[in-house]
């Protein structure tokens, strides 16, 4: 199968300034996504495209000298703002890659730079799982949620009082339906997903890949420090040799 890997890294960041190229355990954060994409390319025929509005990020990626990483695409200004949706960003580079390369991709794999705790095996298993389901259009990675809307998450009603987010009479968290957090690590889309012009990554034909190990994204400085500690002290619950 022919696949497109998109690595999207916007220049501006409020939570952790410069986080996409900020060093973590001796490597710029973005390098972890490039490494796993290179590892996956041993099994699949992949084109890897960087999507960024930042020359600084491009220069860092170029200095890492990864083969077959396309740096020619420039993210347009209207997709480089805080209001730009992730799917619009992915779709734009996908259309660019097919048009300029005169290629048709069987799937698009998006690797989120800020959630690097994934392996090539995770990605390979996800691609195979998606294509084993003839009806599914896309897949996204998840982790078990620490909170459950059927049991211990509440929302405000119109009258100012509060109730559970989801209706149910579950007396224990274990008896409530399983729910998951989208950990933002990766998304896989069949080409049909884009042909149907979906507006969000969650459709009525989406499936999940439950990452079988620790996986979280970096939103705040404390997240970055926590992940740095885990990597530098080899405290992860899986083999992460990147």
Short mmCIF file of C-alpha atoms in Angstrom, two decimals:
data_model
loop_
_atom_site.label_atom_id
_atom_site.label_comp_id
_atom_site.label_asym_id
_atom_site.label_seq_id
_atom_site.Cartn_x
_atom_site.Cartn_y
_atom_site.Cartn_z
CA UNK A 1 0.00 0.00 0.00
CA UNK A 2 1.03 3.56 -0.72
CA UNK A 3 0.80 5.88 2.26
CA UNK A 4 1.29 9.55 3.06
CA UNK A 5 2.68 10.52 6.46
CA UNK A 6 1.90 14.05 7.59
CA UNK A 7 3.85 15.64 10.43
CA UNK A 8 2.15 18.88 11.36
CA UNK A 9 4.04 21.41 13.48
CA UNK A 10 2.83 24.97 13.80
CA UNK A 11 5.38 27.60 14.78
CA UNK A 12 3.43 29.40 17.51
CA UNK A 13 2.65 27.75 20.84
CA UNK A 14 1.13 29.28 23.96
CA UNK A 15 1.47 26.38 26.39
CA UNK A 16 5.10 25.41 25.74
CA UNK A 17 6.95 27.98 23.58
CA UNK A 18 8.81 26.29 20.71
CA UNK A 19 7.72 22.86 21.93
CA UNK A 20 7.82 21.15 18.51
CA UNK A 21 11.61 21.51 18.38
CA UNK A 22 12.31 21.81 22.09
CA UNK A 23 14.96 19.26 23.17
CA UNK A 24 13.66 16.33 25.19
CA UNK A 25 16.01 13.58 26.33
CA UNK A 26 18.67 14.79 23.89
CA UNK A 27 16.50 15.15 20.77
CA UNK A 28 14.21 17.83 19.36
CA UNK A 29 10.65 16.71 20.06
CA UNK A 30 9.82 16.46 16.36
CA UNK A 31 12.63 13.94 15.83
CA UNK A 32 10.68 11.21 17.63
CA UNK A 33 7.94 11.41 14.99
CA UNK A 34 10.49 11.37 12.17
CA UNK A 35 12.21 8.31 13.65
CA UNK A 36 9.02 6.27 13.92
CA UNK A 37 7.99 7.28 10.38
CA UNK A 38 11.36 6.11 9.08
CA UNK A 39 10.97 2.81 10.96
CA UNK A 40 7.48 2.28 9.54
CA UNK A 41 8.74 2.92 6.01
CA UNK A 42 10.56 -0.42 6.19
CA UNK A 43 7.15 -2.07 5.83
CA UNK A 44 5.11 0.43 3.79
CA UNK A 45 5.77 2.59 0.76
CA UNK A 46 5.57 6.02 2.41
CA UNK A 47 5.99 9.65 1.49
CA UNK A 48 6.68 11.87 4.50
CA UNK A 49 5.60 15.52 4.40
CA UNK A 50 6.26 18.21 6.95
CA UNK A 51 3.46 20.74 7.37
CA UNK A 52 4.59 23.92 9.08
CA UNK A 53 4.50 27.69 8.81
CA UNK A 54 7.88 27.99 10.55
CA UNK A 55 11.23 28.27 8.79
CA UNK A 56 12.90 27.51 12.11
CA UNK A 57 11.14 24.15 12.33
CA UNK A 58 12.03 23.41 8.70
CA UNK A 59 15.67 24.22 9.37
CA UNK A 60 15.77 21.90 12.39
CA UNK A 61 14.19 19.04 10.41
CA UNK A 62 16.56 19.67 7.52
CA UNK A 63 19.55 19.53 9.88
CA UNK A 64 18.47 16.10 11.13
CA UNK A 65 19.05 14.76 7.59
CA UNK A 66 16.23 12.24 7.46
CA UNK A 67 15.88 10.80 3.96
CA UNK A 68 12.65 11.22 2.01
CA UNK A 69 11.16 13.98 4.16
CA UNK A 70 9.52 16.54 1.89
CA UNK A 71 10.05 20.11 3.07
CA UNK A 72 8.63 21.87 0.00
CA UNK A 73 5.09 22.27 1.31
CA UNK A 74 4.32 25.58 3.02
CA UNK A 75 1.30 25.72 5.28
CA UNK A 76 -0.89 28.67 4.22
CA UNK A 77 -1.54 31.46 6.70
CA UNK A 78 -5.23 30.64 7.10
CA UNK A 79 -4.24 27.17 8.40
CA UNK A 80 -1.56 28.51 10.76
CA UNK A 81 -3.85 30.15 13.31
CA UNK A 82 -5.29 28.98 16.62
CA UNK A 83 -8.69 28.63 14.98
CA UNK A 84 -7.56 26.29 12.17
CA UNK A 85 -8.88 22.75 12.52
CA UNK A 86 -6.51 19.79 12.49
CA UNK A 87 -8.43 18.01 9.75
CA UNK A 88 -8.23 21.03 7.42
CA UNK A 89 -4.46 21.09 7.93
CA UNK A 90 -4.10 17.38 7.11
CA UNK A 91 -6.43 17.62 4.11
CA UNK A 92 -4.49 20.52 2.61
CA UNK A 93 -1.12 18.79 2.65
CA UNK A 94 -2.77 15.57 1.41
CA UNK A 95 -4.20 17.38 -1.62
CA UNK A 96 -0.85 19.08 -2.24
CA UNK A 97 1.07 15.79 -2.08
CA UNK A 98 -1.26 14.00 -4.49
CA UNK A 99 -1.34 16.90 -6.95
CA UNK A 100 2.37 17.73 -7.04
CA UNK A 101 3.48 14.11 -6.96
CA UNK A 102 0.77 12.88 -9.34
CA UNK A 103 0.07 10.05 -6.89
CA UNK A 104 -2.89 8.34 -5.28
CA UNK A 105 -2.45 7.35 -1.64
CA UNK A 106 -4.26 4.41 -0.06
CA UNK A 107 -4.03 5.99 3.36
CA UNK A 108 -2.88 9.07 5.23
CA UNK A 109 -1.15 8.71 8.58
CA UNK A 110 -0.88 11.82 10.72
CA UNK A 111 1.70 11.81 13.52
CA UNK A 112 1.15 14.44 16.18
CA UNK A 113 4.51 15.87 17.20
CA UNK A 114 3.34 16.63 20.74
CA UNK A 115 2.30 13.03 21.49
CA UNK A 116 5.40 10.97 20.60
CA UNK A 117 4.89 7.87 22.78
CA UNK A 118 4.07 5.46 19.99
CA UNK A 119 5.98 2.71 18.21
CA UNK A 120 6.19 1.53 14.62
CA UNK A 121 4.36 -1.59 15.76
CA UNK A 122 1.49 0.54 17.08
CA UNK A 123 1.24 2.24 13.70
CA UNK A 124 1.51 -0.95 11.68
CA UNK A 125 -1.14 -2.67 13.80
CA UNK A 126 -3.43 0.33 13.39
CA UNK A 127 -3.11 0.42 9.61
CA UNK A 128 -3.79 -3.30 9.34
CA UNK A 129 -6.73 -3.05 11.75
CA UNK A 130 -8.28 -0.19 9.77
CA UNK A 131 -8.00 -2.01 6.46
CA UNK A 132 -9.37 -5.23 7.94
CA UNK A 133 -12.67 -3.37 8.35
CA UNK A 134 -14.14 -2.72 4.92
CA UNK A 135 -16.68 -0.20 6.25
CA UNK A 136 -14.40 1.88 8.50
CA UNK A 137 -13.11 5.16 7.12
CA UNK A 138 -10.57 6.19 9.72
CA UNK A 139 -8.94 5.33 13.01
CA UNK A 140 -7.52 7.37 15.87
CA UNK A 141 -5.44 6.44 18.89
CA UNK A 142 -6.91 6.44 22.39
CA UNK A 143 -6.03 5.60 25.98
CA UNK A 144 -8.34 4.50 28.81
CA UNK A 145 -9.96 7.55 30.40
CA UNK A 146 -9.28 8.38 34.04
CA UNK A 147 -12.78 9.80 34.40
CA UNK A 148 -16.09 8.41 33.21
CA UNK A 149 -19.08 10.57 32.14
CA UNK A 150 -21.47 7.83 33.30
CA UNK A 151 -20.03 7.82 36.81
CA UNK A 152 -17.87 10.76 37.95
CA UNK A 153 -18.13 13.58 35.39
CA UNK A 154 -20.86 16.21 35.72
CA UNK A 155 -22.19 19.12 33.69
CA UNK A 156 -24.38 22.11 34.49
CA UNK A 157 -28.07 22.02 33.66
CA UNK A 158 -30.11 25.01 32.46
CA UNK A 159 -31.43 25.55 36.00
CA UNK A 160 -27.93 25.89 37.44
CA UNK A 161 -27.83 22.49 39.13
CA UNK A 162 -25.51 19.69 38.08
CA UNK A 163 -25.96 16.14 36.85
CA UNK A 164 -23.91 13.34 35.32
CA UNK A 165 -22.83 14.00 31.74
CA UNK A 166 -24.26 10.66 30.58
CA UNK A 167 -27.44 9.10 31.92
CA UNK A 168 -27.18 5.87 33.87
CA UNK A 169 -27.45 4.31 37.30
CA UNK A 170 -23.98 2.82 37.66
CA UNK A 171 -22.82 2.34 41.24
CA UNK A 172 -19.16 1.67 40.37
CA UNK A 173 -16.84 3.01 37.71
CA UNK A 174 -16.04 -0.55 36.67
CA UNK A 175 -19.68 -1.30 35.84
CA UNK A 176 -20.10 1.80 33.65
CA UNK A 177 -19.47 1.61 29.87
CA UNK A 178 -15.81 1.94 28.93
CA UNK A 179 -14.76 5.35 27.67
CA UNK A 180 -11.49 6.57 26.21
CA UNK A 181 -9.36 9.69 25.94
CA UNK A 182 -8.17 10.67 22.47
CA UNK A 183 -4.44 10.87 23.19
CA UNK A 184 -3.68 12.77 19.94
CA UNK A 185 -0.78 10.49 19.05
CA UNK A 186 -1.85 9.44 15.55
CA UNK A 187 -4.71 9.28 13.07
CA UNK A 188 -5.09 6.99 10.04
CA UNK A 189 -7.45 7.83 7.17
CA UNK A 190 -8.43 5.76 4.15
CA UNK A 191 -8.54 7.73 0.90
CA UNK A 192 -12.34 7.36 0.93
CA UNK A 193 -12.47 9.53 4.04
CA UNK A 194 -11.29 12.55 2.06
CA UNK A 195 -13.42 11.70 -0.96
CA UNK A 196 -16.51 11.97 1.28
CA UNK A 197 -15.43 15.42 2.52
CA UNK A 198 -15.89 14.85 6.25
CA UNK A 199 -15.64 17.89 8.53
CA UNK A 200 -14.30 16.22 11.69
CA UNK A 201 -12.06 13.26 12.48
CA UNK A 202 -14.92 11.50 14.27
CA UNK A 203 -17.48 10.06 11.85
CA UNK A 204 -20.13 7.37 12.01
CA UNK A 205 -17.52 4.99 10.57
CA UNK A 206 -14.55 5.70 12.85
CA UNK A 207 -12.75 3.05 14.88
CA UNK A 208 -10.11 3.30 17.58
CA UNK A 209 -6.74 1.84 18.42
CA UNK A 210 -6.23 1.53 22.16
CA UNK A 211 -2.54 2.18 22.71
CA UNK A 212 -1.34 -0.70 24.93
CA UNK A 213 1.09 1.42 26.92
CA UNK A 214 1.52 4.90 28.36
CA UNK A 215 0.65 7.61 25.84
CA UNK A 216 -0.16 11.27 26.40
CA UNK A 217 0.29 14.62 24.70
CA UNK A 218 2.14 17.72 25.84
CA UNK A 219 -0.16 20.65 26.54
CA UNK A 220 1.57 22.33 29.46
CA UNK A 221 5.11 22.76 30.75
CA UNK A 222 4.52 20.21 33.51
CA UNK A 223 3.64 17.62 30.84
CA UNK A 224 6.97 18.28 29.15
CA UNK A 225 8.87 17.93 32.41
CA UNK A 226 7.04 14.72 33.27
CA UNK A 227 7.81 13.15 29.88
CA UNK A 228 11.44 14.30 30.09
CA UNK A 229 11.80 12.53 33.42
CA UNK A 230 10.26 9.31 32.06
CA UNK A 231 12.49 9.26 28.97
CA UNK A 232 15.74 10.25 30.64
CA UNK A 233 15.28 7.76 33.49
CA UNK A 234 13.88 4.95 31.35
CA UNK A 235 10.66 4.77 33.35
CA UNK A 236 8.28 4.04 30.49
CA UNK A 237 6.13 0.90 30.61
CA UNK A 238 7.21 -0.24 27.13
CA UNK A 239 10.31 -0.52 24.97
CA UNK A 240 10.90 2.96 23.55
CA UNK A 241 14.31 2.88 21.90
CA UNK A 242 14.04 6.21 20.09
#
